Short mmCIF file of C-alpha atoms in Angstrom, two decimals:
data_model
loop_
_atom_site.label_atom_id
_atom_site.label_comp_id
_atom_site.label_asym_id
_atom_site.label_seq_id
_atom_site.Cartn_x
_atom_site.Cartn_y
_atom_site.Cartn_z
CA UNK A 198 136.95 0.20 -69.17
CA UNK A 199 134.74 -2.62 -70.73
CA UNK A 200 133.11 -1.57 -74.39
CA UNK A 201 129.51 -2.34 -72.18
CA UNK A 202 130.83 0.22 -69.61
CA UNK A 203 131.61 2.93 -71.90
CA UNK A 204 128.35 2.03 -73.78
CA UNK A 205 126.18 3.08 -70.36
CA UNK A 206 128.49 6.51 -69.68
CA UNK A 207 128.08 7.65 -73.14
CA UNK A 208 124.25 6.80 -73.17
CA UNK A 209 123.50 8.27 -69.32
CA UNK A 210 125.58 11.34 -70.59
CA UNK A 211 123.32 11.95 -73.66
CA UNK A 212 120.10 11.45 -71.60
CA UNK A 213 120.86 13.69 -68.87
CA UNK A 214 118.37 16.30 -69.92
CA UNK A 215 115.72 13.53 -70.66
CA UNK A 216 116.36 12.90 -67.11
CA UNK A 217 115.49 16.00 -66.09
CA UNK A 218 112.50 16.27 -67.66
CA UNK A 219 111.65 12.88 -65.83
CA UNK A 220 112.68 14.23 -62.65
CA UNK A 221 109.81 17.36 -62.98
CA UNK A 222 106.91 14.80 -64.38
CA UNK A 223 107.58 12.13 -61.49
CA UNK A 224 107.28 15.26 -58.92
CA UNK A 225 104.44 16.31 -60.84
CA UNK A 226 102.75 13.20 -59.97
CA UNK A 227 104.43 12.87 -56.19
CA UNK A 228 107.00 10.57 -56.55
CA UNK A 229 109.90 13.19 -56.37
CA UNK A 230 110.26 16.25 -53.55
CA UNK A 231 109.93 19.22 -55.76
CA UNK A 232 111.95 21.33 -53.16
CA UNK A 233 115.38 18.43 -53.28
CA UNK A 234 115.38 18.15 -57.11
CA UNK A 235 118.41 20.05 -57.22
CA UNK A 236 119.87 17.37 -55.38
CA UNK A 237 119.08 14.65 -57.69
CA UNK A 238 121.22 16.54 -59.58
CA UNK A 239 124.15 17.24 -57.41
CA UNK A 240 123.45 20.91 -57.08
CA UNK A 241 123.47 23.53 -54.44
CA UNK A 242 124.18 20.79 -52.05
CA UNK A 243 124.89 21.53 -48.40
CA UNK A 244 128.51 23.09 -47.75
CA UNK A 245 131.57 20.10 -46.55
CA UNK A 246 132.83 20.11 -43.16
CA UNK A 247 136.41 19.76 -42.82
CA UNK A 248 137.95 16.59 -41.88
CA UNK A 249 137.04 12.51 -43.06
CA UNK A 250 133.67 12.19 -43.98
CA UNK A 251 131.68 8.70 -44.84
CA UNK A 252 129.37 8.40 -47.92
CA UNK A 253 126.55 5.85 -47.30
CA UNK A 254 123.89 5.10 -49.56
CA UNK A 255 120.80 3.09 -50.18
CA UNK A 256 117.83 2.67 -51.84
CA UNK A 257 114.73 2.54 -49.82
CA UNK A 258 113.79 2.00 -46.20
CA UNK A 259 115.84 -1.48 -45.39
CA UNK A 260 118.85 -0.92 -47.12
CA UNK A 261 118.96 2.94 -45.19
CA UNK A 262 117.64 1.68 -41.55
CA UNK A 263 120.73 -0.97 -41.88
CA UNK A 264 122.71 1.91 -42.89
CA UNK A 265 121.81 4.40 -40.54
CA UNK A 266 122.53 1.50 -37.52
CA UNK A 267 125.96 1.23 -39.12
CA UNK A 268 126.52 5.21 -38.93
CA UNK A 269 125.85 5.68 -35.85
CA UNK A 270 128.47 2.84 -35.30
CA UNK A 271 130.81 4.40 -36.95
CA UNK A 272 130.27 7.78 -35.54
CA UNK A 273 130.94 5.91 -31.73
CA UNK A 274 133.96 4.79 -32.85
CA UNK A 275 134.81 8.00 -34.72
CA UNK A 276 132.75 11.12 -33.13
CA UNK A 277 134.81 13.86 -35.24
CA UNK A 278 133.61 11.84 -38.23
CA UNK A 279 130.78 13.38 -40.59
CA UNK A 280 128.29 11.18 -42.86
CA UNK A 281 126.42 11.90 -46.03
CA UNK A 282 123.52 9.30 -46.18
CA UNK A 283 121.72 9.06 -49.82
CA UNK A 284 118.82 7.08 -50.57
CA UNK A 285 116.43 7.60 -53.60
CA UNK A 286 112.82 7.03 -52.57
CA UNK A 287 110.67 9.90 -50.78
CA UNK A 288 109.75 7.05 -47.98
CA UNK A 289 113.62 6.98 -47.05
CA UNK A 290 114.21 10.75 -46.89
CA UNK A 291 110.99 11.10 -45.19
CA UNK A 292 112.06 8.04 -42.66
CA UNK A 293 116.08 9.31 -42.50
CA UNK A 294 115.60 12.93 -42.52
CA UNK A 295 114.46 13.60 -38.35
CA UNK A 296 116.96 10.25 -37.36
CA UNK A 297 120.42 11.14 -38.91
CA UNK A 298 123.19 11.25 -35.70
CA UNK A 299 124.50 14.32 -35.01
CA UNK A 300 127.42 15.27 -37.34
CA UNK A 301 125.30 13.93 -40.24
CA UNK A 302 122.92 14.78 -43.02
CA UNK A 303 120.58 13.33 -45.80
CA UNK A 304 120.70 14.02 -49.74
CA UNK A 305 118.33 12.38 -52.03
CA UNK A 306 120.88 10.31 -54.59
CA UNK A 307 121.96 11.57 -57.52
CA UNK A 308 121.05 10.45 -60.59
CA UNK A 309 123.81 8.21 -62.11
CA UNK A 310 124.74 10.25 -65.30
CA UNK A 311 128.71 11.25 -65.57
CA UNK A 312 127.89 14.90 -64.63
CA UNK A 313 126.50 14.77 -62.18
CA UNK A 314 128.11 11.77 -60.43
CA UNK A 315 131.38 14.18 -61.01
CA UNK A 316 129.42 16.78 -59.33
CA UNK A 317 128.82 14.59 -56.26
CA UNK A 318 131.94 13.02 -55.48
CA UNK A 319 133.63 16.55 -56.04
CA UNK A 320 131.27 18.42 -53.70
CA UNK A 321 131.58 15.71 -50.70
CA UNK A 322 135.49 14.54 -51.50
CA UNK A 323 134.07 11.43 -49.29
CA UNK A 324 137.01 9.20 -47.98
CA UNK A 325 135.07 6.00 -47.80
CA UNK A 326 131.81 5.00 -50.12
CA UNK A 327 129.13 2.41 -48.07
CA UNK A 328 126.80 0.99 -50.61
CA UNK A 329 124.32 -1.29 -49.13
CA UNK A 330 123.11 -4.48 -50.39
CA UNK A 331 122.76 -4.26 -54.46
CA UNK A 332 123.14 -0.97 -54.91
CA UNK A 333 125.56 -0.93 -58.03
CA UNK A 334 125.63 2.62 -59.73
CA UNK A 335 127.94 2.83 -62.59
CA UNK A 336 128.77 6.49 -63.02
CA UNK A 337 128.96 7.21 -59.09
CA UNK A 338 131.12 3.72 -58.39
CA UNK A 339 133.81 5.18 -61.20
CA UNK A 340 133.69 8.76 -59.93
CA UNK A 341 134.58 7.56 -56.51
CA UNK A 342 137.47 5.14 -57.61
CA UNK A 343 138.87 8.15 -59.64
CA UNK A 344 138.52 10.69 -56.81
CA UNK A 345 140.37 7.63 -54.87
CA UNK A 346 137.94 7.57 -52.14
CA UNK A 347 137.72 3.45 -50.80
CA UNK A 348 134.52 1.86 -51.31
CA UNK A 349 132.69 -0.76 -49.83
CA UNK A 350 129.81 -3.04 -50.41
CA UNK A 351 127.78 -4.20 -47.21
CA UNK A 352 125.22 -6.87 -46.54
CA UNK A 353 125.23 -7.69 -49.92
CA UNK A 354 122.39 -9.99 -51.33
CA UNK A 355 121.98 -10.77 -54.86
CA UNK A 356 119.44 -13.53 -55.71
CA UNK A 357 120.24 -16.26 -58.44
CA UNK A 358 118.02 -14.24 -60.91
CA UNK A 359 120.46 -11.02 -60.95
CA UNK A 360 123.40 -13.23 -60.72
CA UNK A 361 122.72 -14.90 -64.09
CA UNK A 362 122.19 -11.51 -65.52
CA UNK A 363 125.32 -10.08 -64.71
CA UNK A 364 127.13 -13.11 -65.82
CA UNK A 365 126.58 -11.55 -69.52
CA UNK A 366 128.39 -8.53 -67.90
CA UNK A 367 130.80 -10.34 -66.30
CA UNK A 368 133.58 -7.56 -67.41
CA UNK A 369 131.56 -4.78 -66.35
CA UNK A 370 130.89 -6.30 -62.43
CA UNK A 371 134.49 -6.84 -62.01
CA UNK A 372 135.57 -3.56 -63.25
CA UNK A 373 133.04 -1.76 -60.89
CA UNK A 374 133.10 -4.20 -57.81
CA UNK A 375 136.29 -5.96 -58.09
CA UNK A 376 137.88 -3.11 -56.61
CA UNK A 377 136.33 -2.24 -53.94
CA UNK A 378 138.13 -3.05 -50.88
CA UNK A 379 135.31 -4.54 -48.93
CA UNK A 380 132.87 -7.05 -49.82
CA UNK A 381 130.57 -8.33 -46.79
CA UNK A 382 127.81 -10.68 -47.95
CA UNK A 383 124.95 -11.28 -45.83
CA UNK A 384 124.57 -14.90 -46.63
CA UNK A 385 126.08 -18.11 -47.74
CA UNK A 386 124.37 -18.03 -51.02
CA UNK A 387 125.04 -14.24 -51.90
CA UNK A 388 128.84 -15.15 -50.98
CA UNK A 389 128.74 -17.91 -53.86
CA UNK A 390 127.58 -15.98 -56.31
CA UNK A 391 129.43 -12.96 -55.97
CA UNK A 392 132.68 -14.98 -55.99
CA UNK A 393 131.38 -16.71 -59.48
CA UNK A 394 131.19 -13.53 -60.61
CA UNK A 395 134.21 -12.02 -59.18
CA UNK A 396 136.65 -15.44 -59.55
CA UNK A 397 137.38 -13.73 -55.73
CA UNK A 398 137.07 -15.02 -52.06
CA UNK A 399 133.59 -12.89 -50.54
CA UNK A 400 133.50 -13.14 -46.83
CA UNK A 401 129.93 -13.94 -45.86
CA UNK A 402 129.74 -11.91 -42.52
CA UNK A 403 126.24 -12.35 -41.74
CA UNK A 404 123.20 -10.18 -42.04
CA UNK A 405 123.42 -6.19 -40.28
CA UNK A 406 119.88 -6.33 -40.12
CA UNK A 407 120.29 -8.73 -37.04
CA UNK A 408 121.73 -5.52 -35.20
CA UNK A 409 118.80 -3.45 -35.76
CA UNK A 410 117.42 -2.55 -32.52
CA UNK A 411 113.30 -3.05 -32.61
CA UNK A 412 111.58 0.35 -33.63
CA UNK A 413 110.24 2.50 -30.56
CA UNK A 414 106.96 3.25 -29.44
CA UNK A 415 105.38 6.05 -27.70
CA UNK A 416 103.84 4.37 -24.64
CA UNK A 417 101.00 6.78 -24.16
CA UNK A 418 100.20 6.58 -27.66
CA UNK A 419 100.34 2.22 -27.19
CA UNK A 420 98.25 2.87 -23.77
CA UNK A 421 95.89 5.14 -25.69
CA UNK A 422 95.41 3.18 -28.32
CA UNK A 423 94.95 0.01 -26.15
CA UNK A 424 91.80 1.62 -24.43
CA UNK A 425 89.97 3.30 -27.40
CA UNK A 426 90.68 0.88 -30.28
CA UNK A 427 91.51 -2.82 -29.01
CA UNK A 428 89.65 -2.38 -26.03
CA UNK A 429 90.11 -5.90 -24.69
CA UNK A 430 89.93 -7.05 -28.41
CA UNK A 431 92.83 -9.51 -29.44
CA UNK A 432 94.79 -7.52 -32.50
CA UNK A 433 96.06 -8.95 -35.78
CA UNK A 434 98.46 -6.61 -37.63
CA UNK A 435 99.16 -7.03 -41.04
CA UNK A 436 102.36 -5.07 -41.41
CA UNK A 437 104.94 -3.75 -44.63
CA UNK A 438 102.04 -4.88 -46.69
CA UNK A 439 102.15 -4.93 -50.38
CA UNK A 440 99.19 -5.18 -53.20
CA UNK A 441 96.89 -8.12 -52.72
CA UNK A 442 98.41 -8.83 -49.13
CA UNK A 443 95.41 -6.72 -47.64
CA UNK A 444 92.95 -8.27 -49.48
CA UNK A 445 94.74 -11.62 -48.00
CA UNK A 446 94.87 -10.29 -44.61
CA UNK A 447 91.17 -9.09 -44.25
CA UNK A 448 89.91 -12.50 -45.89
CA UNK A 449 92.18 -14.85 -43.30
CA UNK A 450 90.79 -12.48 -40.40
CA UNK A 451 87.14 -12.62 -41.83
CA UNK A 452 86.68 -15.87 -39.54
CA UNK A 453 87.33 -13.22 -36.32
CA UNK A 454 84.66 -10.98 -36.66
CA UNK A 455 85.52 -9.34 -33.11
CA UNK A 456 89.62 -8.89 -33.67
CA UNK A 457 90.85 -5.42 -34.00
CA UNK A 458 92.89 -5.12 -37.33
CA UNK A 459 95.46 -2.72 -38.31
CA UNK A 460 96.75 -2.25 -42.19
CA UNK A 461 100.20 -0.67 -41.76
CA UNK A 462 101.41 -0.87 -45.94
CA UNK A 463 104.96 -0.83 -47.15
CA UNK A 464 104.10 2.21 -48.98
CA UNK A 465 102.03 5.23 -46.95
CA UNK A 466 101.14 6.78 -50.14
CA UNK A 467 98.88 3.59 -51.10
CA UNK A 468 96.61 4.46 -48.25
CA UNK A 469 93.91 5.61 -50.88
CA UNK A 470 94.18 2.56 -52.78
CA UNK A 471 93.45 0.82 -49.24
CA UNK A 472 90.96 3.07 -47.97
CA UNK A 473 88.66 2.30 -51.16
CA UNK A 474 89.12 -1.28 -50.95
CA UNK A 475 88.46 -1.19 -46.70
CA UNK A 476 85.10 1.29 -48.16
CA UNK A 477 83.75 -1.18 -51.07
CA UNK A 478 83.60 -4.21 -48.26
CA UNK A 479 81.64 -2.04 -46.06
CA UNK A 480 83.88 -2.33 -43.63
CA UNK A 481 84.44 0.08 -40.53
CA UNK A 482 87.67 1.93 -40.22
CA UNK A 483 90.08 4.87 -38.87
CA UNK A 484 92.30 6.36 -41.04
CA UNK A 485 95.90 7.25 -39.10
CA UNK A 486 96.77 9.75 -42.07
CA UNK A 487 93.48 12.11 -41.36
CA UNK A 488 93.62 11.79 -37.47
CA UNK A 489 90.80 9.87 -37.00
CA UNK A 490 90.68 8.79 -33.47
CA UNK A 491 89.92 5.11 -33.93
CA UNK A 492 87.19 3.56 -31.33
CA UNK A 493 85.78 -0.27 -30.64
CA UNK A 494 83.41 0.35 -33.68
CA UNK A 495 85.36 0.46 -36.05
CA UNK A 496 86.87 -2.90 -37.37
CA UNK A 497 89.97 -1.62 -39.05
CA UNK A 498 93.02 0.60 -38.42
CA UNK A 499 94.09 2.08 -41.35
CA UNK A 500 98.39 2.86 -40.19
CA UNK A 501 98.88 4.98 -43.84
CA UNK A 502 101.92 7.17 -41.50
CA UNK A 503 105.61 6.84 -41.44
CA UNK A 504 107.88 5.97 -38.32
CA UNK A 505 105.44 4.07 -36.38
CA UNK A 506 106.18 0.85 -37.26
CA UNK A 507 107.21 0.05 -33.15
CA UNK A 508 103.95 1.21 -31.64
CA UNK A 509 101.84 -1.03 -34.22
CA UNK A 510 104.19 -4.24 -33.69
CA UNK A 511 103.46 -3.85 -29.55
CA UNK A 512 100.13 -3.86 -30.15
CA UNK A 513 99.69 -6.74 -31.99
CA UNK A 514 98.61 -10.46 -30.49
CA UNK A 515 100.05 -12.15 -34.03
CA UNK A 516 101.72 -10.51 -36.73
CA UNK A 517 101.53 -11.10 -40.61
CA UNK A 518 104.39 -9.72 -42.21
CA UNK A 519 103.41 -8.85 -46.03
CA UNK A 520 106.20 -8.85 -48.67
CA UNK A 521 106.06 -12.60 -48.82
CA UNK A 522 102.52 -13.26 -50.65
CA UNK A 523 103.34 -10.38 -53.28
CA UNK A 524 105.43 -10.72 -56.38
CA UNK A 525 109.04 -9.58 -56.68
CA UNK A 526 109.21 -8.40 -53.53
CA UNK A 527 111.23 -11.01 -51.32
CA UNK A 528 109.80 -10.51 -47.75
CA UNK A 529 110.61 -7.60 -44.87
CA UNK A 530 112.87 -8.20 -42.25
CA UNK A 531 111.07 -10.94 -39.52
CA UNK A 532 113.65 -9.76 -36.82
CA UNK A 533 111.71 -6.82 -35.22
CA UNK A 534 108.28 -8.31 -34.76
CA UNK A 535 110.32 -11.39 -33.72
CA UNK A 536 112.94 -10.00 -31.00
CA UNK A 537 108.98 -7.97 -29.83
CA UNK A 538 108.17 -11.52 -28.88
CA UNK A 539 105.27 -11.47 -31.28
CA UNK A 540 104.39 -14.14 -33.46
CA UNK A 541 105.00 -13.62 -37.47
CA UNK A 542 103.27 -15.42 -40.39
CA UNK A 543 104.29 -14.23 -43.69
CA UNK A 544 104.29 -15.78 -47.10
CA UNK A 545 106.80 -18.29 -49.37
CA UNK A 546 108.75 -15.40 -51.22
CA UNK A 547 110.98 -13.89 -48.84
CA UNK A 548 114.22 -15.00 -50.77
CA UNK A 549 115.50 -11.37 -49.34
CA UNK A 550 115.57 -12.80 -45.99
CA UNK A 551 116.29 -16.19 -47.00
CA UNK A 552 118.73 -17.42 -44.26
CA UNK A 553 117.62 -15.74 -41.51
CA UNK A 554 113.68 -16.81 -42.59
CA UNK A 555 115.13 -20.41 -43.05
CA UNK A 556 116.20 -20.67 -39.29
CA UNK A 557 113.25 -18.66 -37.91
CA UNK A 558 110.75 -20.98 -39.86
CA UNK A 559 113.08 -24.81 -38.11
CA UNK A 560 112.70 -22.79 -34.56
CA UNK A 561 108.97 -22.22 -34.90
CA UNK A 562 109.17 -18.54 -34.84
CA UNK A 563 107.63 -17.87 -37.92
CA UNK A 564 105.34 -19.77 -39.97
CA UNK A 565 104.55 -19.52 -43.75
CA UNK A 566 101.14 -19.27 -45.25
CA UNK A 567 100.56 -19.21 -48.70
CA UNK A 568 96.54 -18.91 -48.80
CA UNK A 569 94.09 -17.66 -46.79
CA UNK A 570 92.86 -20.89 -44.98
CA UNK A 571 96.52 -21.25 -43.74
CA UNK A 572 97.17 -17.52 -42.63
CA UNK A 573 93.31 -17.88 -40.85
CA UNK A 574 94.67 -21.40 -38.74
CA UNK A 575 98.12 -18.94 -38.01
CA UNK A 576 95.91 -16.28 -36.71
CA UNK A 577 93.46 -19.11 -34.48
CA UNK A 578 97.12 -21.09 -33.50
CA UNK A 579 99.90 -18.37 -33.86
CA UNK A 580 103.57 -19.94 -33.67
CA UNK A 581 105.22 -20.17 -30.37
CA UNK A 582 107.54 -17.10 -29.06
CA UNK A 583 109.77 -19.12 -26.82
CA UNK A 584 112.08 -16.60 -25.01
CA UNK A 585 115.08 -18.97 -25.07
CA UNK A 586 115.39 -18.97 -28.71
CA UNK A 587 114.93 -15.40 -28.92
CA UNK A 588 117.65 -14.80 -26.21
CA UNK A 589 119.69 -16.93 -28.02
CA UNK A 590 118.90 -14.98 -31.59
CA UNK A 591 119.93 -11.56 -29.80
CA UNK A 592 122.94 -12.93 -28.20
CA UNK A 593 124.41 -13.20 -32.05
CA UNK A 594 122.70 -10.33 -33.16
CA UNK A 595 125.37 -7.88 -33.61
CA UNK A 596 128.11 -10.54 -35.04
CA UNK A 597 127.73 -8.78 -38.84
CA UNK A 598 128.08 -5.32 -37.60
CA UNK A 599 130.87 -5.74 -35.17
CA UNK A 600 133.06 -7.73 -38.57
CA UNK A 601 131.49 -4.73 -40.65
CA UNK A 602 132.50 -2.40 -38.45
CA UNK A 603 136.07 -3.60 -38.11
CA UNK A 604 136.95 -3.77 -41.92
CA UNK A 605 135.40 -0.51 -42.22
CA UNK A 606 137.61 1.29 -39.42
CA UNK A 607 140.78 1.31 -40.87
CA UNK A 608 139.56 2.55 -44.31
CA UNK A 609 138.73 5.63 -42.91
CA UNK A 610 141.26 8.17 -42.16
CA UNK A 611 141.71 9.91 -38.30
CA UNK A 612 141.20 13.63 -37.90
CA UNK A 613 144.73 15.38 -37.04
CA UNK A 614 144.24 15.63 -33.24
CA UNK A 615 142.68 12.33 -32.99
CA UNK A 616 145.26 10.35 -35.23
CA UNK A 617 147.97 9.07 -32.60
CA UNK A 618 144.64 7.99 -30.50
CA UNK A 619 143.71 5.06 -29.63
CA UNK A 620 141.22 2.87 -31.44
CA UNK A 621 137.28 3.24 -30.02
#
């Protein structure tokens, strides 16, 4: 173990009751489910069901929708096969909670101190760890390599930015990743820098998020909500939006005083924060979070819910994706609006999505706007949705998973009446 390493298990160890304390204030002020603190700290944790079980964890909505496509994967190919997903924000567990498979449950993540990383990995005795994309947790990573359980790190992206600050760590990354026994990056330039930082070959086996199927709609709700809001209206939805990106949206759609707009943000729980800025420009709207029934007088659709992300995308004549005109955020995945056959502006900054943006942007299917004269000419031209490239974009959409899927496989060990099967 590196000097560094030991460094961040001695200093998580001694803060474990500051963490505590951190846990109560942040549910205090709503950013923690009093009722599932216990397990943020790996405590009174649902009972283990005999036989292999999968560990899968995330952070926040994209890393656990990629992760929860890949379970139920796994589960087809393995239906006596149980799955612990963990993600850490209450968006997640509100979004993964109803749409676990059967055979499966959700735990908010532990905090990463030794204790109760220990606690964890004891409790669950999971044969194969899934972390998605950068999700690199010291204590948990080490608990699991003692406990001998295989681990794996899927659709991996790490932007030039972390990859210089982990070359000071250098030690550190190899000790906790070098082991693992998969390592699927989910593009060329991820590959490259993990194997800098590893001295390893990375196989680069393509974004999962291509196999994501696009999120369902009610169509009564859609039909509904065509009559009594849109009402022959054309619809611009600004969607996954981020600070500033609805001020952005609502001053590019000032030049279409008759569209129907909807605000669907990132975050549900910034729907006050929206709702005052919608109220200070005088500006008509519905709030989906109090039930208002939205009608042709009002101007603006305020989407501040969770799960409905399919029914807004089917309504909308162009789409403007946010995460790419905010700060630090790197763009949200372009594929579902996209394989919807909508038209997608979004901004510069999507560096999360950068290869699959990149090839999107040379096949017209998105277009970047980085002001709001640009995202107003978007919403008066929208890019072409030419159903030829979009066949051809779903015919390689589930490449990535089916590789993921078939390192994964053997890592994971048969129940006893199942093991001289056949593979699914």
């Amino acid at each position: 173990m590196t000097p560094a390493l030991l460094a961040y298990r001695c200093v998580t160890g001694l803060a474990a009751p500051l963490f505590g304390i951190a846990l109560n204030a942040r549910a205090d002020n709503g950013k923690e489910d009093p009722l599932r603190l216990n397990e943020r700290l790996a405590k009174r944790l649902p009972p283990r069901r005999p036989g292999p079980l999968v560990w899968l964890h995330g952070a926040s909505v994209g890393e656990s929708l990629v992760l929860l496509e890949l379970g139920r994967r796994l589960i087809e190919a393995r239906p006596g096969l149980m799955l612990v997903f963990t993600s850490q924000t209450l968006t997640s567990a509100r979004l993964l909670g109803p749409a676990v498979p059967q055979n499966a449950i959700h735990a908010m993540a532990p905090i990463d101190t030794p204790m109760a990383a220990r606690r964890f990995i004891q409790h669950w005795r999971p044969d194969l760890c899934i972390f998605a994309e950068g999700e690199i947790w010291p204590n948990l990573i080490l608990e699991a390599g003692k406990f001998g359980a295989r681990r794996a790190l899927v659709n991996a992206r790490m932007t030039q930015k972390s990859a210089a600050g982990w070359q000071r760590f250098r030690g550190v990354f190899r000790t906790l990743i070098g082991s693992f026994d998969v390592i699927f990056a989910a593009d060329a330039e991820t590959g490259a820098r993990l194997e800098g930082l590893l001295q390893r070959a990375v196989r680069v086996a393509g974004n999962l998020k291509t196999a994501q199927s696009p999120p369902k709609a009610n169509p009564v709700e859609q039909a509904r909500l065509t009559s009594t809001f849109i009402n022959g209206r054309r619809c611009f939805v600004a969607a996954s939006t981020h600070l500033g990106e609805e001020a952005l949206f609502l001053d590019g759609a000032a030049q279409f005083p008759d569209a129907a707009l909807i605000l669907v943000p990132r975050h549900p729980a910034r729907g006050d924060e929206i709702a005052e800025l919608l109220a200070s420009r005088r500006i008509p709207f519905a709030r989906r979070s109090k039930g208002d029934a939205p009608t042709p007088r009002d101007r603006v659709l305020l989407a501040d819910t969770m799960g409905e992300m399919g029914l807004w995308l089917r309504l909308a004549d162009v789409v403007y994706l946010g995460g790419g005109n905010a700060p630090d955020i790197g763009g949200h995945n372009p594929l579902e609006p996209v394989r919807l056959r909508r038209p997608v502006l979004t901004g510069p900054d999507v560096f999360n999505f950068a290869g699959i943006m990149d090839g999107l942007v040379q096949s017209g299917l998105v277009r970047t706007v980085t002001n709001v004269a640009e995202l107003a000419d978007g919403l008066a031209h929208p890019p072409a949705v030419p159903e030829d490239v979009v066949a051809a974009l779903e015919a390689n959409a589930d490449a990535p998973m089916i590789a993921t899927l078939e390192a994964l496989l053997p890592l994971i060990p048969r129940p006893l009446l199942e093991a001289e099967g056949p593979e699914l």
